[in-house]
Coordinates of C-alpha atoms and ligand atoms in Angstrom, one line a residue:
M1 CA 52.9 38.9 151.4
F2 CA 52.6 35.3 150.9
G3 CA 54.1 32.7 148.9
L4 CA 53.5 29.5 147.0
I5 CA 55.7 27.1 145.6
G6 CA 54.6 24.9 143.2
H7 CA 55.2 22.7 140.2
L8 CA 53.6 21.1 137.4
T9 CA 52.7 17.0 137.6
S10 CA 55.1 15.8 134.5
L11 CA 57.5 16.6 131.8
Q12 CA 54.5 16.3 129.5
H13 CA 52.5 19.1 131.4
A14 CA 55.1 20.9 131.6
Q15 CA 55.5 21.0 127.4
S16 CA 51.9 21.3 127.4
V17 CA 51.9 24.5 129.5
A18 CA 54.6 25.7 127.7
H19 CA 52.6 25.8 124.8
R20 CA 49.8 27.3 126.2
L21 CA 51.7 29.8 127.5
G22 CA 53.5 30.9 123.8
L23 CA 56.6 29.9 125.1
E24 CA 57.4 27.1 122.4
E25 CA 61.3 27.1 122.7
Y26 CA 60.2 25.7 126.1
A27 CA 57.8 23.3 125.2
A28 CA 60.2 21.9 122.6
Q29 CA 62.6 20.9 125.5
G30 CA 63.0 17.6 127.5
L31 CA 64.1 16.5 131.3
D32 CA 67.4 18.2 130.8
F33 CA 66.4 21.7 130.2
W34 CA 64.0 21.7 132.9
C35 CA 66.5 20.1 135.3
S36 CA 68.7 23.5 134.7
A37 CA 65.7 25.8 134.7
P38 CA 66.1 28.4 137.8
P39 CA 62.7 28.9 139.9
Q40 CA 60.5 31.9 139.0
V41 CA 57.9 34.0 140.0
V42 CA 55.4 33.9 137.7
D43 CA 52.1 35.0 139.4
Q44 CA 51.1 37.8 141.4
F45 CA 47.9 38.6 142.4
T46 CA 45.5 39.9 145.8
A47 CA 43.5 37.3 147.4
T48 CA 40.7 38.6 149.5
S49 CA 38.6 37.1 152.5
V50 CA 35.0 37.1 153.2
T51 CA 35.7 39.1 156.0
G52 CA 37.2 42.0 153.8
Q53 CA 40.8 41.7 154.6
S54 CA 43.2 41.6 151.4
I55 CA 46.5 40.0 151.2
S56 CA 48.9 39.8 148.2
G57 CA 50.6 36.8 147.3
I58 CA 53.7 35.5 144.6
Y59 CA 53.3 32.0 143.0
I60 CA 56.9 30.5 142.6
E61 CA 57.4 27.9 139.7
S62 CA 60.0 25.5 141.1
C63 CA 60.6 24.2 137.8
F64 CA 60.8 20.8 139.5
L65 CA 59.4 17.7 137.9
P66 CA 58.3 14.3 139.3
E67 CA 60.4 12.4 136.7
M68 CA 63.6 14.1 138.2
L69 CA 63.0 11.5 141.3
A70 CA 61.9 8.7 138.9
N71 CA 65.4 9.0 137.2
R72 CA 67.0 9.4 140.4
H73 CA 68.0 12.9 140.0
F74 CA 67.9 13.7 143.9
K75 CA 70.7 16.8 143.7
T76 CA 68.6 18.6 141.2
A77 CA 65.4 18.0 143.3
T78 CA 66.6 19.2 146.1
R79 CA 68.0 22.1 144.3
K80 CA 65.1 22.8 142.5
V81 CA 63.4 22.7 146.4
L82 CA 66.4 24.8 148.1
N83 CA 66.4 27.7 145.3
A84 CA 62.9 28.0 145.1
M85 CA 62.6 28.4 149.2
A86 CA 65.6 31.1 149.0
L87 CA 63.7 33.1 146.0
A88 CA 60.8 33.1 148.3
Q89 CA 62.8 34.7 151.0
K90 CA 64.4 37.0 148.8
Q91 CA 60.9 38.6 147.7
Q92 CA 60.0 39.2 151.5
A93 CA 57.2 36.6 151.2
M94 CA 56.6 36.1 155.5
I95 CA 55.1 32.6 154.9
T96 CA 55.4 30.2 152.0
A97 CA 53.7 27.1 151.2
L98 CA 55.8 24.3 149.8
G99 CA 53.3 22.6 147.5
G100 CA 53.1 19.0 146.0
F101 CA 56.5 17.4 146.2
S102 CA 58.4 20.3 147.7
S103 CA 58.0 19.5 151.5
I104 CA 58.3 15.9 150.7
I105 CA 61.7 16.4 149.0
F106 CA 62.8 18.3 151.9
E107 CA 61.7 15.7 154.6
N108 CA 63.4 12.9 152.5
F109 CA 66.4 14.2 151.8
N110 CA 66.8 16.4 155.2
L111 CA 67.2 20.1 153.7
S112 CA 67.1 21.5 157.2
Q113 CA 70.7 20.6 156.9
L114 CA 71.1 22.6 154.3
L115 CA 69.7 26.0 154.9
Q116 CA 72.6 28.2 153.2
V117 CA 71.6 28.6 149.6
R118 CA 74.3 31.4 148.6
D119 CA 73.5 34.3 150.3
V120 CA 70.2 33.2 151.6
S121 CA 70.4 31.8 154.9
L122 CA 66.6 30.1 154.9
N123 CA 64.8 31.0 158.1
I124 CA 62.4 27.8 157.9
E125 CA 59.9 29.6 160.4
R126 CA 58.3 31.6 157.4
F127 CA 57.7 28.0 155.2
T128 CA 54.6 25.6 155.9
T129 CA 54.3 22.4 154.4
G130 CA 50.7 23.2 154.6
N131 CA 49.5 19.5 155.3
T132 CA 47.3 20.3 158.4
H133 CA 45.0 22.2 156.4
T134 CA 45.4 19.5 153.5
A135 CA 44.5 16.8 156.6
Y136 CA 41.6 18.9 158.0
I137 CA 40.1 19.3 154.5
I138 CA 40.3 15.8 153.8
C139 CA 38.9 14.8 157.1
Q140 CA 36.2 17.3 156.1
Q141 CA 35.5 15.5 152.4
I142 CA 35.6 12.1 154.2
I143 CA 32.2 13.4 156.4
A144 CA 30.6 15.2 153.2
A145 CA 31.2 12.4 150.6
A146 CA 29.6 9.7 153.2
Q147 CA 26.6 12.3 153.8
R148 CA 26.2 12.5 150.0
H149 CA 26.0 8.9 149.6
N150 CA 24.0 7.7 152.5
L151 CA 27.2 5.9 154.1
N152 CA 26.8 5.4 157.9
L153 CA 30.6 6.1 158.7
S154 CA 30.6 4.9 162.2
H155 CA 30.1 1.6 160.7
S156 CA 32.2 2.0 158.0
T157 CA 35.6 0.5 156.6
V158 CA 38.0 3.3 155.8
A159 CA 41.4 2.5 154.0
V160 CA 43.9 5.3 154.5
C161 CA 46.7 4.6 151.8
G162 CA 49.8 6.2 152.6
A163 CA 48.7 6.4 156.4
T164 CA 52.3 6.7 157.3
G165 CA 52.4 9.8 155.7
D166 CA 52.2 13.5 157.0
I167 CA 48.8 13.9 155.7
G168 CA 47.8 10.2 156.1
S169 CA 49.2 9.6 159.8
A170 CA 47.0 13.0 160.5
V171 CA 43.8 11.3 159.0
C172 CA 44.4 8.5 160.6
R173 CA 44.7 9.9 164.0
W174 CA 41.3 12.1 163.1
I175 CA 39.8 8.7 162.1
S176 CA 40.6 7.4 165.6
Y177 CA 39.3 10.1 167.6
H178 CA 36.3 10.5 165.6
L179 CA 35.0 7.6 164.3
P180 CA 36.3 5.1 167.2
Q181 CA 33.7 2.8 165.9
A182 CA 34.7 3.0 162.2
K183 CA 37.3 -0.2 161.1
L184 CA 40.5 1.7 159.8
L185 CA 42.8 -0.2 157.8
L186 CA 46.4 1.1 157.3
V187 CA 48.2 0.7 154.4
A188 CA 51.9 1.8 153.0
R189 CA 55.0 -0.6 152.4
N190 CA 57.3 -0.2 155.1
H191 CA 55.9 -2.5 157.7
D192 CA 57.8 -1.2 160.7
R193 CA 56.2 2.1 160.5
L194 CA 53.0 0.7 159.9
Q195 CA 53.2 -1.0 163.3
E196 CA 54.9 2.1 165.3
L197 CA 51.3 4.4 164.1
Q198 CA 49.3 1.5 165.0
A199 CA 50.7 1.1 168.1
Q200 CA 50.5 5.4 168.7
L201 CA 46.7 5.0 167.5
G202 CA 45.7 2.1 169.4
H203 CA 43.3 1.3 166.3
G204 CA 44.2 0.3 163.2
K205 CA 44.5 -2.8 160.8
I206 CA 47.7 -3.3 159.0
T207 CA 46.3 -4.7 155.7
A208 CA 47.6 -5.4 152.2
L209 CA 46.7 -2.7 149.1
N210 CA 44.4 -5.1 147.2
E211 CA 42.9 -6.6 150.5
A212 CA 41.7 -3.3 152.0
L213 CA 40.2 -1.7 148.1
A214 CA 38.6 -5.3 148.3
I215 CA 36.7 -4.1 151.5
A216 CA 36.9 -0.2 152.2
D217 CA 33.6 1.6 151.9
I218 CA 36.1 4.8 151.7
V219 CA 39.5 4.6 150.2
V220 CA 41.8 8.0 151.2
W221 CA 44.6 8.1 148.8
V222 CA 47.5 9.9 150.1
T223 CA 50.6 8.4 149.0
S224 CA 53.7 9.8 147.5
M225 CA 53.9 8.4 144.4
T226 CA 55.0 10.3 141.4
Q227 CA 52.8 8.7 139.2
G228 CA 49.5 7.9 139.4
I229 CA 48.5 4.4 139.9
E230 CA 46.1 2.9 137.8
L231 CA 43.4 0.6 139.8
H232 CA 40.7 -1.5 137.8
S233 CA 37.4 -1.3 139.5
D234 CA 37.1 -5.1 139.7
T235 CA 39.6 -4.9 142.9
L236 CA 37.0 -2.0 144.6
K237 CA 34.2 -2.5 146.9
K238 CA 30.8 -1.6 145.3
P239 CA 30.0 1.2 145.9
S240 CA 32.7 2.6 147.5
L241 CA 34.2 6.4 148.0
L242 CA 37.8 7.2 146.9
I243 CA 39.1 10.4 148.1
D244 CA 42.5 11.1 146.2
G245 CA 44.5 13.6 148.2
G246 CA 47.8 13.1 146.0
Y247 CA 49.6 15.2 143.7
P248 CA 50.0 14.3 140.9
K249 CA 46.7 13.2 141.5
N250 CA 47.4 9.2 142.6
L251 CA 44.4 7.6 141.2
S252 CA 43.8 7.9 137.2
T253 CA 40.6 8.8 135.8
L254 CA 40.2 4.9 134.3
V255 CA 38.8 4.2 137.6
Q256 CA 35.3 4.5 136.0
H257 CA 32.3 2.9 137.1
P258 CA 28.7 3.7 138.2
D259 CA 29.1 2.9 142.1
V260 CA 32.9 4.1 142.5
Y261 CA 32.9 8.0 143.1
V262 CA 36.0 10.1 143.1
F263 CA 36.5 13.4 145.2
K264 CA 39.6 15.3 144.4
G265 CA 40.4 15.0 148.0
G266 CA 42.9 18.0 149.4
I267 CA 41.2 20.7 147.3
V268 CA 39.2 23.8 148.8
E269 CA 37.0 26.3 146.8
H270 CA 37.3 29.7 147.9
S271 CA 33.9 32.1 148.4
L272 CA 35.6 34.8 146.4
D273 CA 37.6 35.0 143.0
I274 CA 41.1 35.3 142.7
P275 CA 42.7 37.1 140.0
W276 CA 45.5 34.8 139.2
Q277 CA 46.3 32.2 136.3
I278 CA 48.1 29.3 137.8
M279 CA 45.2 27.3 138.8
E280 CA 44.4 27.3 135.0
L281 CA 47.6 25.2 134.7
V282 CA 46.4 22.6 137.0
E283 CA 43.2 22.4 135.5
F284 CA 40.7 23.1 138.2
A285 CA 36.7 23.7 137.0
K286 CA 36.5 26.8 138.9
P287 CA 40.8 27.8 138.9
S288 CA 39.5 31.6 140.2
R289 CA 38.5 29.7 143.1
Q290 CA 39.6 26.4 143.9
M291 CA 43.4 25.5 145.1
F292 CA 45.1 23.1 147.0
A293 CA 44.4 23.0 150.6
C294 CA 48.5 23.3 150.9
F295 CA 48.2 26.7 148.9
A296 CA 45.3 27.9 151.0
E297 CA 46.8 26.8 154.8
A298 CA 50.0 29.8 153.3
M299 CA 47.1 32.1 153.1
L300 CA 45.4 31.5 156.4
L301 CA 48.5 31.8 157.9
E302 CA 48.9 35.4 156.2
F303 CA 45.3 36.4 156.7
E304 CA 45.8 35.8 160.6
G305 CA 49.2 37.0 161.2
W306 CA 50.4 33.9 162.2
H307 CA 53.8 34.2 160.4
T308 CA 55.4 31.0 161.5
N309 CA 56.0 27.3 159.9
F310 CA 52.0 25.9 161.0
S311 CA 53.1 22.7 159.5
W312 CA 56.2 21.3 159.9
G313 CA 58.5 17.7 160.3
R314 CA 56.7 14.5 159.7
N315 CA 53.9 13.2 161.6
Q316 CA 53.6 16.3 163.9
I317 CA 50.3 17.3 162.8
T318 CA 47.8 17.3 166.2
L319 CA 44.3 17.2 166.5
E320 CA 44.2 20.6 167.9
K321 CA 46.2 22.2 165.1
M322 CA 43.5 20.9 162.6
E323 CA 40.8 22.3 164.4
R324 CA 42.9 25.5 164.6
I325 CA 43.2 25.9 161.2
G326 CA 39.3 24.4 160.2
V327 CA 38.0 27.4 162.5
A328 CA 40.2 29.5 160.1
S329 CA 39.2 28.3 157.2
Q330 CA 35.8 28.6 157.3
K331 CA 36.3 32.2 158.9
H332 CA 37.7 33.6 156.0
G333 CA 35.8 31.6 153.3
F334 CA 37.2 28.4 152.3
R335 CA 35.4 25.0 152.0
P336 CA 36.2 21.8 151.1
L337 CA 35.5 20.9 147.3
I338 CA 32.8 18.0 147.2
Ligands
NDP1 P1 54.7 11.9 152.8 O1 56.1 11.4 152.3 O2 54.9 12.3 154.4 O3 53.7 10.3 153.1 C1 54.0 9.3 151.8 C2 53.3 8.1 152.2 O4 53.0 7.2 151.4 C3 54.0 7.3 153.0 O5 53.0 6.5 154.2 C4 54.4 6.4 152.1 O6 55.0 4.7 152.9 C5 53.4 6.0 151.2 N1 54.1 5.2 150.0 C6 54.5 5.9 149.3 N2 54.5 5.0 147.9 C7 54.1 4.1 148.3 C8 53.6 3.3 147.3 N3 53.7 3.3 146.1 N4 52.4 2.8 147.8 C9 51.7 2.3 148.7 N5 52.3 3.4 150.0 C10 52.7 4.2 149.5 O7 53.3 12.5 151.8 P2 52.7 13.5 152.6 O8 51.9 13.0 153.4 O9 54.1 14.8 152.6 O10 52.1 13.9 150.9 C11 51.1 12.9 150.4 C12 50.5 13.3 149.2 O11 49.6 14.4 149.2 C13 51.7 13.8 148.0 O12 51.3 12.9 146.7 C14 51.5 14.8 147.8 O13 52.2 15.2 146.6 C15 50.1 15.4 148.3 N6 49.9 16.6 148.6 C16 48.6 17.3 148.5 C17 48.4 18.2 149.2 C18 47.3 19.2 148.7 O14 47.0 20.5 149.2 N7 46.1 19.1 148.2 C19 49.5 19.1 150.2 C20 50.6 18.5 150.5 C21 50.5 17.3 150.0 P3 55.8 3.7 152.5 O15 56.9 4.4 152.1 O16 56.1 3.0 153.5 O17 54.8 3.0 151.4

């Protein structure tokens, strides 16, 4: 069995989901309530590969909300992640994906030092961030989006916002290797980390956000922002393609211009329906088939019997691993959403 640990995108989202599920007493509650709510298994399902193999899984709602970080409830946020991981392990999940902010919290707060959760000793080999598959899918989306809009990638300018992050650095590595002639712009806040990345890549120009947006043909947005950013189309090159890989989605739907094309980054579509309810809660167009690539990674590891933390740590995603998970992704019937 595999596990998925997820969370909703905001307090408002959590309240509207509770309302939709008929849980009116939850819908009326504020952040304090969500801070004290324990993790819960809210869905159980079977997923079938195009190879015919079936696996069973559970979805655990961690009850973490991004506002907990914004309001500096750091201890609560870490407790949410650790408790959800302990629940996955108690439920005997052989491999569990840490969706959205779960893996970011794990890394930022050094939770590898806190693996004893009451009576559960967390076995980190049973958890994956899902970031290798996410990075692979975003790179496939770059290719597909460029093809759709007749953009020659070799001569284009690609800005990666969140370049020094786990997913962003993997995307930069892939661009440096596969598109050596493309102009790569590296965007993040911490200059030392940007310089370190640039030295590792031997490629890419450190660029301020607004400067990058004004000249990029493709913008890959993979920052760890707790709320989306409102981009004004005036600041963007026309035409340009925006691949929004963040969760919550980093780019507001307010970016509306006929020559600016926004793609949902890091999302896959499966070839067969999965009888689950969870993806309806995050408003996918085809909730029985579409999902976050990090969740799909846990499924792939379960299908393949790779019960190991395939994606772990920060900035350690290799091109070989992206290739390997990509082969498994195609084999089992997943494709990038475009
Ligand atoms: P990391 O924490 O590893 O990296 C975040 C990056 O964003 C860093 O480069 C950071 O650098 C940069 N950043 C943070 N805030 C800002 C800001 N305000 N302006 C500019 N840059 C910023 O995150 P991950 O790579 O693990 O995840 C990235 C995103 O992808 C997250 O939104 C996450 O939820 C989402 N995600 C999506 C998945 C999917 O399946 N679709 C799976 C997993 C994650 P600095 O701090 O120096 O600015």
